[in-house]
mmCIF file of C-alpha atoms and ligand atoms in Angstrom:
data_model
loop_
_atom_site.group_PDB
_atom_site.id
_atom_site.type_symbol
_atom_site.label_atom_id
_atom_site.label_comp_id
_atom_site.label_asym_id
_atom_site.label_seq_id
_atom_site.Cartn_x
_atom_site.Cartn_y
_atom_site.Cartn_z
ATOM 1 C CA MET V 91 10.490 13.021 14.271
ATOM 2 C CA LYS V 92 11.689 16.662 14.274
ATOM 3 C CA ASN V 93 9.613 19.527 12.867
ATOM 4 C CA ASN V 94 9.879 20.011 9.090
ATOM 5 C CA PRO V 95 11.471 16.615 8.495
ATOM 6 C CA GLN V 96 13.124 15.878 5.173
ATOM 7 C CA ILE V 97 11.282 12.855 3.771
ATOM 8 C CA MET V 98 12.177 10.665 0.821
ATOM 9 C CA VAL V 99 9.507 8.429 -0.696
ATOM 10 C CA THR V 100 10.583 5.519 -2.878
ATOM 11 C CA GLY V 101 7.861 4.524 -5.324
ATOM 12 C CA GLY V 102 6.361 7.947 -4.654
ATOM 13 C CA LEU V 103 4.650 8.091 -8.049
ATOM 14 C CA GLY V 104 2.686 4.852 -7.583
ATOM 15 C CA ILE V 105 -0.935 4.376 -6.628
ATOM 16 C CA ASN V 106 -0.270 4.650 -2.911
ATOM 17 C CA GLY V 107 2.870 6.749 -3.198
ATOM 18 C CA ILE V 108 1.098 9.604 -4.917
ATOM 19 C CA TRP V 109 -1.370 9.949 -2.014
ATOM 20 C CA VAL V 110 1.372 9.799 0.562
ATOM 21 C CA THR V 111 3.177 12.499 -1.429
ATOM 22 C CA ARG V 112 0.059 14.651 -1.604
ATOM 23 C CA LYS V 113 -0.518 14.366 2.131
ATOM 24 C CA LEU V 114 3.086 15.338 2.882
ATOM 25 C CA VAL V 115 2.782 18.349 0.580
ATOM 26 C CA GLU V 116 -0.469 19.326 2.340
ATOM 27 C CA GLN V 117 1.508 19.368 5.601
ATOM 28 C CA GLY V 118 4.011 21.835 4.158
ATOM 29 C CA ILE V 119 6.697 19.215 3.505
ATOM 30 C CA ARG V 120 8.607 19.074 0.210
ATOM 31 C CA PRO V 121 9.288 15.349 -0.229
ATOM 32 C CA VAL V 122 11.957 13.787 -2.416
ATOM 33 C CA LEU V 123 10.450 11.166 -4.715
ATOM 34 C CA PHE V 124 12.714 8.318 -5.763
ATOM 35 C CA ASP V 125 11.236 6.283 -8.601
ATOM 36 C CA VAL V 126 12.127 4.443 -11.813
ATOM 37 C CA ARG V 127 9.330 6.245 -13.656
ATOM 38 C CA ASP V 128 9.016 9.980 -14.222
ATOM 39 C CA ASP V 129 5.232 9.819 -14.560
ATOM 40 C CA PHE V 130 3.037 12.203 -12.539
ATOM 41 C CA SER V 131 -0.194 11.200 -14.274
ATOM 42 C CA LEU V 132 -1.814 9.817 -11.106
ATOM 43 C CA ALA V 133 -1.754 13.291 -9.558
ATOM 44 C CA GLY V 134 -1.239 15.721 -12.395
ATOM 45 C CA ASP V 135 1.711 17.903 -13.315
ATOM 46 C CA TRP V 136 0.857 20.502 -10.615
ATOM 47 C CA LEU V 137 2.679 18.205 -8.172
ATOM 48 C CA ARG V 138 6.040 18.480 -9.967
ATOM 49 C CA ASP V 139 6.807 21.905 -8.530
ATOM 50 C CA LYS V 140 6.093 20.777 -4.992
ATOM 51 C CA VAL V 141 8.552 17.879 -4.804
ATOM 52 C CA ASP V 142 12.104 16.970 -5.732
ATOM 53 C CA PHE V 143 12.375 14.035 -8.079
ATOM 54 C CA VAL V 144 15.212 11.512 -8.285
ATOM 55 C CA PHE V 145 15.192 9.062 -11.152
ATOM 56 C CA GLY V 146 16.571 6.007 -9.386
ATOM 57 C CA ASP V 147 16.322 2.267 -8.904
ATOM 58 C CA VAL V 148 16.295 0.563 -5.508
ATOM 59 C CA THR V 149 18.289 -2.333 -6.942
ATOM 60 C CA SER V 150 21.230 0.090 -7.241
ATOM 61 C CA MET V 151 22.998 0.906 -3.966
ATOM 62 C CA ASP V 152 24.817 3.734 -5.728
ATOM 63 C CA SER V 153 21.675 5.580 -6.723
ATOM 64 C CA LEU V 154 20.238 5.234 -3.198
ATOM 65 C CA THR V 155 23.474 6.345 -1.538
ATOM 66 C CA GLU V 156 23.717 9.358 -3.839
ATOM 67 C CA ALA V 157 20.096 10.411 -3.265
ATOM 68 C CA ILE V 158 20.506 10.124 0.512
ATOM 69 C CA ALA V 159 23.794 12.065 0.457
ATOM 70 C CA THR V 160 22.193 14.794 -1.656
ATOM 71 C CA TYR V 161 18.904 15.252 0.194
ATOM 72 C CA LYS V 162 19.830 14.000 3.695
ATOM 73 C CA PRO V 163 16.370 12.661 4.554
ATOM 74 C CA SER V 164 15.586 12.011 8.209
ATOM 75 C CA CYS V 165 12.899 9.526 7.155
ATOM 76 C CA ILE V 166 12.466 7.289 4.123
ATOM 77 C CA ILE V 167 9.051 5.895 3.258
ATOM 78 C CA HIS V 168 9.863 2.814 1.222
ATOM 79 C CA MET V 169 7.004 1.995 -1.176
ATOM 80 C CA ALA V 170 8.848 0.971 -4.345
ATOM 81 C CA ALA V 171 7.958 -2.578 -5.315
ATOM 82 C CA ALA V 172 7.431 -4.899 -8.254
ATOM 83 C CA ILE V 173 3.802 -5.982 -7.950
ATOM 84 C CA SER V 174 1.901 -7.302 -10.938
ATOM 85 C CA GLY V 175 3.210 -10.183 -13.028
ATOM 86 C CA PHE V 176 5.571 -11.389 -10.318
ATOM 87 C CA HIS V 177 5.232 -15.014 -11.450
ATOM 88 C CA GLN V 178 6.717 -14.035 -14.812
ATOM 89 C CA ASP V 179 9.996 -12.808 -13.364
ATOM 90 C CA LEU V 180 10.733 -14.318 -9.970
ATOM 91 C CA ARG V 181 14.315 -13.094 -9.859
ATOM 92 C CA LYS V 182 13.325 -9.488 -10.529
ATOM 93 C CA THR V 183 10.529 -9.690 -7.942
ATOM 94 C CA PHE V 184 12.974 -10.795 -5.285
ATOM 95 C CA ALA V 185 15.675 -8.375 -6.444
ATOM 96 C CA VAL V 186 13.368 -5.349 -6.201
ATOM 97 C CA ASN V 187 11.154 -6.338 -3.270
ATOM 98 C CA ALA V 188 13.653 -8.013 -0.957
ATOM 99 C CA MET V 189 17.179 -6.962 -1.999
ATOM 100 C CA GLY V 190 15.901 -3.496 -2.931
ATOM 101 C CA THR V 191 14.792 -3.092 0.697
ATOM 102 C CA VAL V 192 18.119 -4.356 2.015
ATOM 103 C CA ASN V 193 19.944 -1.874 -0.251
ATOM 104 C CA LEU V 194 17.740 0.875 1.074
ATOM 105 C CA LEU V 195 18.255 -0.136 4.721
ATOM 106 C CA GLU V 196 22.022 -0.291 4.243
ATOM 107 C CA ALA V 197 22.171 3.063 2.449
ATOM 108 C CA ALA V 198 19.862 4.604 5.083
ATOM 109 C CA ALA V 199 21.917 3.282 8.006
ATOM 110 C CA GLN V 200 25.174 4.480 6.410
ATOM 111 C CA GLY V 201 23.648 7.835 5.469
ATOM 112 C CA GLY V 202 22.407 8.679 8.982
ATOM 113 C CA VAL V 203 18.687 8.373 8.197
ATOM 114 C CA LYS V 204 16.648 8.194 11.393
ATOM 115 C CA ARG V 205 13.652 6.079 10.340
ATOM 116 C CA VAL V 206 12.521 3.815 7.511
ATOM 117 C CA VAL V 207 8.782 3.222 7.141
ATOM 118 C CA PHE V 208 8.277 0.115 5.048
ATOM 119 C CA THR V 209 5.018 -0.523 3.217
ATOM 120 C CA SER V 210 4.423 -4.209 3.714
ATOM 121 C CA SER V 211 1.275 -6.164 3.055
ATOM 122 C CA ARG V 212 -1.132 -8.656 4.520
ATOM 123 C CA ALA V 213 0.616 -10.871 1.944
ATOM 124 C CA ALA V 214 3.344 -11.338 4.580
ATOM 125 C CA TYR V 215 0.890 -13.524 6.557
ATOM 126 C CA GLY V 216 0.627 -15.827 3.540
ATOM 127 C CA SER V 217 -2.287 -18.237 3.436
ATOM 128 C CA ILE V 218 -4.835 -17.599 6.199
ATOM 129 C CA THR V 219 -6.154 -20.760 7.851
ATOM 130 C CA GLY V 220 -8.098 -21.706 10.993
ATOM 131 C CA PRO V 221 -10.565 -19.376 12.750
ATOM 132 C CA SER V 222 -9.283 -16.322 10.856
ATOM 133 C CA ALA V 223 -10.273 -17.871 7.521
ATOM 134 C CA HIS V 224 -13.751 -18.304 6.018
ATOM 135 C CA PRO V 225 -16.381 -18.564 7.482
ATOM 136 C CA THR V 226 -15.403 -17.200 10.924
ATOM 137 C CA TYR V 227 -12.928 -14.420 9.980
ATOM 138 C CA VAL V 228 -11.523 -13.818 13.469
ATOM 139 C CA PRO V 229 -9.493 -10.610 12.971
ATOM 140 C CA ILE V 230 -5.788 -11.257 12.461
ATOM 141 C CA ARG V 231 -3.438 -9.546 14.897
ATOM 142 C CA GLU V 232 0.185 -8.735 14.149
ATOM 143 C CA GLU V 233 1.349 -11.778 16.166
ATOM 144 C CA HIS V 234 -0.469 -14.142 13.790
ATOM 145 C CA PRO V 235 2.002 -16.691 12.360
ATOM 146 C CA ALA V 236 3.351 -15.762 8.939
ATOM 147 C CA TRP V 237 3.750 -18.484 6.326
ATOM 148 C CA PRO V 238 4.300 -16.596 3.087
ATOM 149 C CA ALA V 239 4.625 -18.798 0.044
ATOM 150 C CA ASN V 240 4.979 -16.843 -3.174
ATOM 151 C CA ALA V 241 7.785 -14.528 -4.254
ATOM 152 C CA TYR V 242 5.918 -11.293 -3.533
ATOM 153 C CA ASP V 243 4.838 -12.412 -0.061
ATOM 154 C CA VAL V 244 8.296 -13.694 0.842
ATOM 155 C CA GLY V 245 9.826 -10.404 -0.318
ATOM 156 C CA LYS V 246 7.578 -8.536 2.121
ATOM 157 C CA LEU V 247 8.398 -10.745 5.091
ATOM 158 C CA ALA V 248 12.127 -10.813 4.258
ATOM 159 C CA SER V 249 12.118 -7.005 4.123
ATOM 160 C CA GLU V 250 10.436 -6.785 7.523
ATOM 161 C CA VAL V 251 12.886 -9.207 9.116
ATOM 162 C CA MET V 252 15.874 -7.382 7.615
ATOM 163 C CA GLY V 253 14.442 -4.038 8.766
ATOM 164 C CA ASN V 254 14.249 -5.384 12.316
ATOM 165 C CA ASN V 255 17.867 -6.569 12.026
ATOM 166 C CA TYR V 256 19.037 -3.123 10.936
ATOM 167 C CA ALA V 257 17.049 -1.545 13.779
ATOM 168 C CA ALA V 258 18.728 -3.904 16.256
ATOM 169 C CA ASP V 259 22.265 -3.471 14.916
ATOM 170 C CA THR V 260 22.342 0.205 13.879
ATOM 171 C CA ASP V 261 20.768 3.518 14.928
ATOM 172 C CA LEU V 262 18.041 3.181 12.297
ATOM 173 C CA GLU V 263 14.383 3.002 13.416
ATOM 174 C CA PHE V 264 12.207 0.660 11.389
ATOM 175 C CA VAL V 265 8.416 0.497 11.113
ATOM 176 C CA ALA V 266 6.518 -1.891 8.838
ATOM 177 C CA LEU V 267 2.876 -1.373 7.881
ATOM 178 C CA ARG V 268 0.912 -4.366 6.632
ATOM 179 C CA PHE V 269 -1.846 -3.081 4.391
ATOM 180 C CA ALA V 270 -5.186 -4.742 3.745
ATOM 181 C CA ALA V 271 -6.457 -4.837 0.132
ATOM 182 C CA ILE V 272 -6.303 -1.286 -1.179
ATOM 183 C CA TYR V 273 -8.590 0.281 -3.789
ATOM 184 C CA GLY V 274 -7.950 3.559 -5.532
ATOM 185 C CA PRO V 275 -7.373 5.216 -8.905
ATOM 186 C CA GLY V 276 -4.696 3.632 -11.080
ATOM 187 C CA LYS V 277 -4.889 0.117 -9.721
ATOM 188 C CA LEU V 278 -6.923 -1.306 -12.604
ATOM 189 C CA LYS V 279 -4.178 -0.409 -15.048
ATOM 190 C CA THR V 280 -1.160 -1.665 -13.135
ATOM 191 C CA HIS V 281 -2.222 -4.414 -10.709
ATOM 192 C CA GLY V 282 -3.752 -6.941 -13.113
ATOM 193 C CA GLU V 283 -6.081 -9.411 -11.414
ATOM 194 C CA PHE V 284 -5.557 -7.674 -8.043
ATOM 195 C CA GLY V 285 -7.395 -4.639 -9.370
ATOM 196 C CA ILE V 286 -10.831 -6.303 -9.160
ATOM 197 C CA LEU V 287 -12.360 -3.564 -6.966
ATOM 198 C CA SER V 288 -11.017 -0.897 -9.308
ATOM 199 C CA LYS V 289 -12.501 -2.832 -12.205
ATOM 200 C CA MET V 290 -15.929 -2.613 -10.547
ATOM 201 C CA VAL V 291 -15.612 1.155 -10.131
ATOM 202 C CA GLU V 292 -13.938 2.138 -13.390
ATOM 203 C CA LYS V 293 -15.799 -0.161 -15.760
ATOM 204 C CA SER V 294 -19.131 0.871 -14.192
ATOM 205 C CA LEU V 295 -18.154 4.486 -14.717
ATOM 206 C CA ALA V 296 -17.444 3.704 -18.372
ATOM 207 C CA GLY V 297 -20.918 2.124 -18.730
ATOM 208 C CA GLU V 298 -19.529 -1.400 -19.119
ATOM 209 C CA GLU V 299 -21.081 -4.524 -17.645
ATOM 210 C CA ILE V 300 -18.990 -6.472 -15.107
ATOM 211 C CA ASP V 301 -19.378 -10.194 -14.602
ATOM 212 C CA ILE V 302 -17.257 -11.732 -11.848
ATOM 213 C CA PRO V 303 -17.737 -15.479 -12.123
ATOM 214 C CA ARG V 304 -17.085 -16.463 -8.515
ATOM 215 C CA GLY V 305 -16.273 -15.232 -5.031
ATOM 216 C CA GLY V 306 -19.507 -13.637 -3.773
ATOM 217 C CA GLU V 307 -19.228 -15.279 -0.347
ATOM 218 C CA GLN V 308 -15.614 -14.318 0.187
ATOM 219 C CA GLN V 309 -14.976 -11.625 2.775
ATOM 220 C CA ASP V 310 -11.887 -9.485 2.781
ATOM 221 C CA ASP V 311 -10.627 -6.349 4.491
ATOM 222 C CA VAL V 312 -10.565 -3.513 1.976
ATOM 223 C CA ILE V 313 -9.415 0.048 2.502
ATOM 224 C CA TYR V 314 -9.427 3.233 0.425
ATOM 225 C CA VAL V 315 -6.035 4.537 -0.699
ATOM 226 C CA GLU V 316 -6.330 7.925 1.067
ATOM 227 C CA ASP V 317 -6.817 6.175 4.432
ATOM 228 C CA VAL V 318 -3.702 4.125 3.744
ATOM 229 C CA ALA V 319 -1.725 7.268 2.932
ATOM 230 C CA GLU V 320 -2.873 8.826 6.194
ATOM 231 C CA ALA V 321 -1.506 5.838 8.120
ATOM 232 C CA VAL V 322 1.833 6.015 6.305
ATOM 233 C CA VAL V 323 2.244 9.700 7.107
ATOM 234 C CA LEU V 324 1.286 9.111 10.754
ATOM 235 C CA ALA V 325 3.992 6.438 11.009
ATOM 236 C CA ALA V 326 6.561 8.704 9.354
ATOM 237 C CA LEU V 327 5.848 11.726 11.563
ATOM 238 C CA HIS V 328 5.206 9.914 14.870
ATOM 239 C CA VAL V 329 7.637 10.917 17.604
ATOM 240 C CA LYS V 330 8.538 7.310 18.410
ATOM 241 C CA PRO V 331 6.241 4.420 17.464
ATOM 242 C CA SER V 332 6.094 1.753 20.182
ATOM 243 C CA HIS V 333 5.974 -1.144 17.731
ATOM 244 C CA THR V 334 7.784 -2.147 14.573
ATOM 245 C CA LEU V 335 4.734 -3.718 12.902
ATOM 246 C CA TYR V 336 1.176 -2.454 12.371
ATOM 247 C CA ASN V 337 -1.861 -3.725 10.470
ATOM 248 C CA ILE V 338 -3.414 -0.947 8.394
ATOM 249 C CA SER V 339 -6.968 -1.983 7.666
ATOM 250 C CA ARG V 340 -10.613 -1.209 8.364
ATOM 251 C CA ASN V 341 -11.000 -4.227 10.648
ATOM 252 C CA GLN V 342 -14.143 -5.265 8.766
ATOM 253 C CA GLY V 343 -15.143 -8.077 6.452
ATOM 254 C CA THR V 344 -16.406 -6.907 3.072
ATOM 255 C CA THR V 345 -17.810 -9.034 0.255
ATOM 256 C CA LEU V 346 -17.844 -8.104 -3.413
ATOM 257 C CA HIS V 347 -21.631 -7.695 -3.029
ATOM 258 C CA ASP V 348 -21.034 -5.045 -0.338
ATOM 259 C CA PHE V 349 -18.573 -3.315 -2.629
ATOM 260 C CA ALA V 350 -20.957 -3.515 -5.594
ATOM 261 C CA ASP V 351 -23.656 -1.854 -3.443
ATOM 262 C CA ALA V 352 -21.230 0.982 -2.693
ATOM 263 C CA VAL V 353 -20.515 1.339 -6.431
ATOM 264 C CA ARG V 354 -24.272 1.435 -7.150
ATOM 265 C CA ALA V 355 -24.707 4.177 -4.541
ATOM 266 C CA SER V 356 -22.477 6.391 -6.713
ATOM 267 C CA ILE V 357 -23.377 4.899 -10.119
ATOM 268 C CA PRO V 358 -27.016 3.673 -9.942
ATOM 269 C CA GLU V 359 -26.889 2.300 -13.508
ATOM 270 C CA ALA V 360 -23.900 0.007 -12.730
ATOM 271 C CA ARG V 361 -24.390 -3.555 -14.004
ATOM 272 C CA ILE V 362 -22.386 -5.920 -11.811
ATOM 273 C CA THR V 363 -23.013 -9.638 -11.392
ATOM 274 C CA ILE V 364 -21.037 -11.798 -8.999
ATOM 275 C CA GLY V 365 -21.029 -15.599 -8.884
ATOM 276 C CA PRO V 366 -21.070 -17.662 -5.644
ATOM 277 C CA GLY V 367 -18.139 -19.199 -3.800
ATOM 278 C CA LEU V 368 -14.783 -17.991 -2.534
ATOM 279 C CA ASP V 369 -11.408 -16.753 -3.865
ATOM 280 C CA TYR V 370 -12.445 -14.155 -6.430
ATOM 281 C CA LEU V 371 -8.797 -13.483 -7.241
ATOM 282 C CA GLY V 372 -8.302 -17.107 -8.271
ATOM 283 C CA VAL V 373 -5.130 -17.337 -6.193
ATOM 284 C CA GLY V 374 -6.001 -20.836 -4.991
ATOM 285 C CA SER V 375 -5.320 -20.219 -1.314
ATOM 286 C CA SER V 376 -7.070 -18.359 1.459
ATOM 287 C CA TYR V 377 -5.459 -15.009 0.900
ATOM 288 C CA PHE V 378 -8.370 -13.179 2.449
ATOM 289 C CA GLY V 379 -9.245 -12.123 5.970
ATOM 290 C CA VAL V 380 -10.001 -9.323 8.393
ATOM 291 C CA MET V 381 -7.041 -7.519 9.928
ATOM 292 C CA ASP V 382 -7.200 -6.172 13.475
ATOM 293 C CA ASN V 383 -6.090 -2.531 13.453
ATOM 294 C CA THR V 384 -6.226 -1.899 17.222
ATOM 295 C CA ARG V 385 -2.475 -1.372 17.489
ATOM 296 C CA ALA V 386 -2.411 1.287 14.740
ATOM 297 C CA ARG V 387 -5.441 3.014 16.260
ATOM 298 C CA GLU V 388 -3.978 3.102 19.763
ATOM 299 C CA ASP V 389 -0.350 3.833 18.988
ATOM 300 C CA LEU V 390 -0.330 5.772 15.712
ATOM 301 C CA GLY V 391 -3.713 7.457 16.189
ATOM 302 C CA PHE V 392 -4.925 5.920 12.931
ATOM 303 C CA THR V 393 -8.670 6.057 12.233
ATOM 304 C CA PRO V 394 -9.930 5.064 8.789
ATOM 305 C CA LYS V 395 -12.210 7.859 7.573
ATOM 306 C CA TYR V 396 -13.743 6.263 4.503
ATOM 307 C CA ASP V 397 -16.480 3.654 4.724
ATOM 308 C CA LEU V 398 -17.195 1.817 1.469
ATOM 309 C CA LYS V 399 -19.640 4.355 0.064
ATOM 310 C CA ALA V 400 -17.435 7.324 0.937
ATOM 311 C CA GLY V 401 -14.352 5.539 -0.420
ATOM 312 C CA VAL V 402 -15.970 4.732 -3.754
ATOM 313 C CA ALA V 403 -17.380 8.266 -4.038
ATOM 314 C CA ALA V 404 -13.944 9.766 -3.315
ATOM 315 C CA TYR V 405 -12.332 7.365 -5.809
ATOM 316 C CA ILE V 406 -14.702 8.541 -8.540
ATOM 317 C CA SER V 407 -14.220 12.218 -7.827
ATOM 318 C CA ARG V 408 -10.411 11.803 -7.745
ATOM 319 C CA LEU V 409 -10.549 9.988 -11.088
ATOM 320 C CA LYS V 410 -12.475 12.871 -12.589
ATOM 321 C CA GLU V 411 -9.853 15.330 -11.288
ATOM 322 C CA THR V 412 -7.032 13.595 -13.172
ATOM 323 C CA ARG V 413 -9.096 12.546 -16.205
ATOM 324 C CA PRO V 414 -11.427 15.453 -16.910
HETATM 325 N N1 NAD W 171 -2.087 -1.783 -3.621
HETATM 326 C C1 NAD W 171 -2.261 -2.661 -2.653
HETATM 327 O O1 NAD W 171 -3.351 -3.247 -2.485
HETATM 328 C C2 NAD W 171 -1.154 -2.962 -1.691
HETATM 329 C C3 NAD W 171 -1.456 -3.786 -0.653
HETATM 330 C C4 NAD W 171 -0.471 -4.070 0.246
HETATM 331 C C5 NAD W 171 0.793 -3.499 0.115
HETATM 332 N N2 NAD W 171 1.069 -2.684 -0.935
HETATM 333 C C6 NAD W 171 2.429 -2.112 -1.029
HETATM 334 O O2 NAD W 171 2.363 -0.694 -1.124
HETATM 335 C C7 NAD W 171 3.486 -0.215 -1.886
HETATM 336 C C8 NAD W 171 3.001 0.657 -3.010
HETATM 337 O O3 NAD W 171 2.134 -0.115 -3.827
HETATM 338 P P1 NAD W 171 1.325 0.532 -5.018
HETATM 339 O O4 NAD W 171 0.041 -0.189 -5.095
HETATM 340 O O5 NAD W 171 1.332 2.007 -4.900
HETATM 341 O O6 NAD W 171 2.215 0.067 -6.260
HETATM 342 P P2 NAD W 171 2.569 0.829 -7.630
HETATM 343 O O7 NAD W 171 3.030 -0.224 -8.570
HETATM 344 O O8 NAD W 171 1.463 1.714 -8.038
HETATM 345 O O9 NAD W 171 3.787 1.731 -7.197
HETATM 346 C C9 NAD W 171 5.084 1.233 -7.033
HETATM 347 C C10 NAD W 171 6.029 2.338 -7.444
HETATM 348 O O10 NAD W 171 7.350 1.835 -7.290
HETATM 349 C C11 NAD W 171 8.103 2.201 -8.440
HETATM 350 N N3 NAD W 171 9.175 1.207 -8.601
HETATM 351 C C12 NAD W 171 9.047 -0.068 -9.042
HETATM 352 N N4 NAD W 171 10.244 -0.660 -9.085
HETATM 353 C C13 NAD W 171 11.151 0.258 -8.646
HETATM 354 C C14 NAD W 171 12.561 0.241 -8.463
HETATM 355 N N5 NAD W 171 13.266 -0.853 -8.763
HETATM 356 N N6 NAD W 171 13.166 1.354 -7.972
HETATM 357 C C15 NAD W 171 12.450 2.480 -7.713
HETATM 358 N N7 NAD W 171 11.109 2.560 -7.885
HETATM 359 C C16 NAD W 171 10.469 1.464 -8.350
HETATM 360 C C17 NAD W 171 7.107 2.183 -9.587
HETATM 361 O O11 NAD W 171 7.549 2.946 -10.686
HETATM 362 C C18 NAD W 171 5.873 2.744 -8.911
HETATM 363 O O12 NAD W 171 5.793 4.157 -9.037
HETATM 364 C C19 NAD W 171 4.219 -1.450 -2.396
HETATM 365 O O13 NAD W 171 5.324 -1.695 -1.547
HETATM 366 C C20 NAD W 171 3.185 -2.543 -2.274
HETATM 367 O O14 NAD W 171 3.772 -3.794 -2.146
HETATM 368 C C21 NAD W 171 0.120 -2.388 -1.841
#
């Protein structure tokens, strides 16, 4: 990627998007944020002056084409997605998460964009079975078979496959990042049951008791949002990534008990109880595992900086910044 690249971030005001945006701004870049919400509350209004904002919807080719023609980005970081409540509106989930990506790829290819970085998810692997599942948790590499089942997961895999098609048939470069479970400010409010780690942090901070009925033996790979943002920016600014798919994770199994200990390190009075068993999200399948991040380390130079205690401490101090 050339020096001073023009970067557009779809979903740039979301939980992850806001950190990607902040990191770009820290590097002297003025990103263009493309989002259906004009809500800077996750960062604060100070960020408004440091970005350009386009009120747009990825389900509309016209709004994408116009934004690309106006700002001429060399790279688009595509983070916009419909996440919580996807069972309630399957058509919308697919329209935003799969067709929205295809619209973006088409508009990017037509508009001369050099690279699209797509924020995918470990959800693309679908249900984890065999040695990578409980109790052995052999780290999952990018070649692991993907059998996504639900609408969100399928939207992620479909987007990746279509991105690879555009990369093969046009001049567009495509890179997909599959994130582990992310925790960070804002997730409790918008991600429903998937915000369980945020619930442990934010309710403890508010002096509330947390009782999680089951799942204490379940391990999962969890990563702090600022580490994720770092990986996204590395993929966007890399001269030429060697691969089109990377796991972005800590490469470690974490239980809710481990996470509760990290919360107690910052909030000693936290009252958290966790029941035994697996599947604390109640998703009914083995959606949990450890993701091997060797490829991202070696090729993108990605090193997660936050262990659990540091991640929870940073989460709390960032929350206090935006909610004094
Ligand atoms: N949070 C996680 O644990 C996690 C894990 C894996 C992957 N991801 C992926 O990371 C990306 C960002 O997730 P997040 O947690 O920040 O979500 P978020 O809901 O906080 O942010 C998504 C953003 O996209 C915007 N958006 C939604 N629909 C849109 C549309 N039609 N057009 C334009 N903008 C639209 C929203 O307004 C929001 O600002 C998503 O692609 C998500 O699937 C997140």
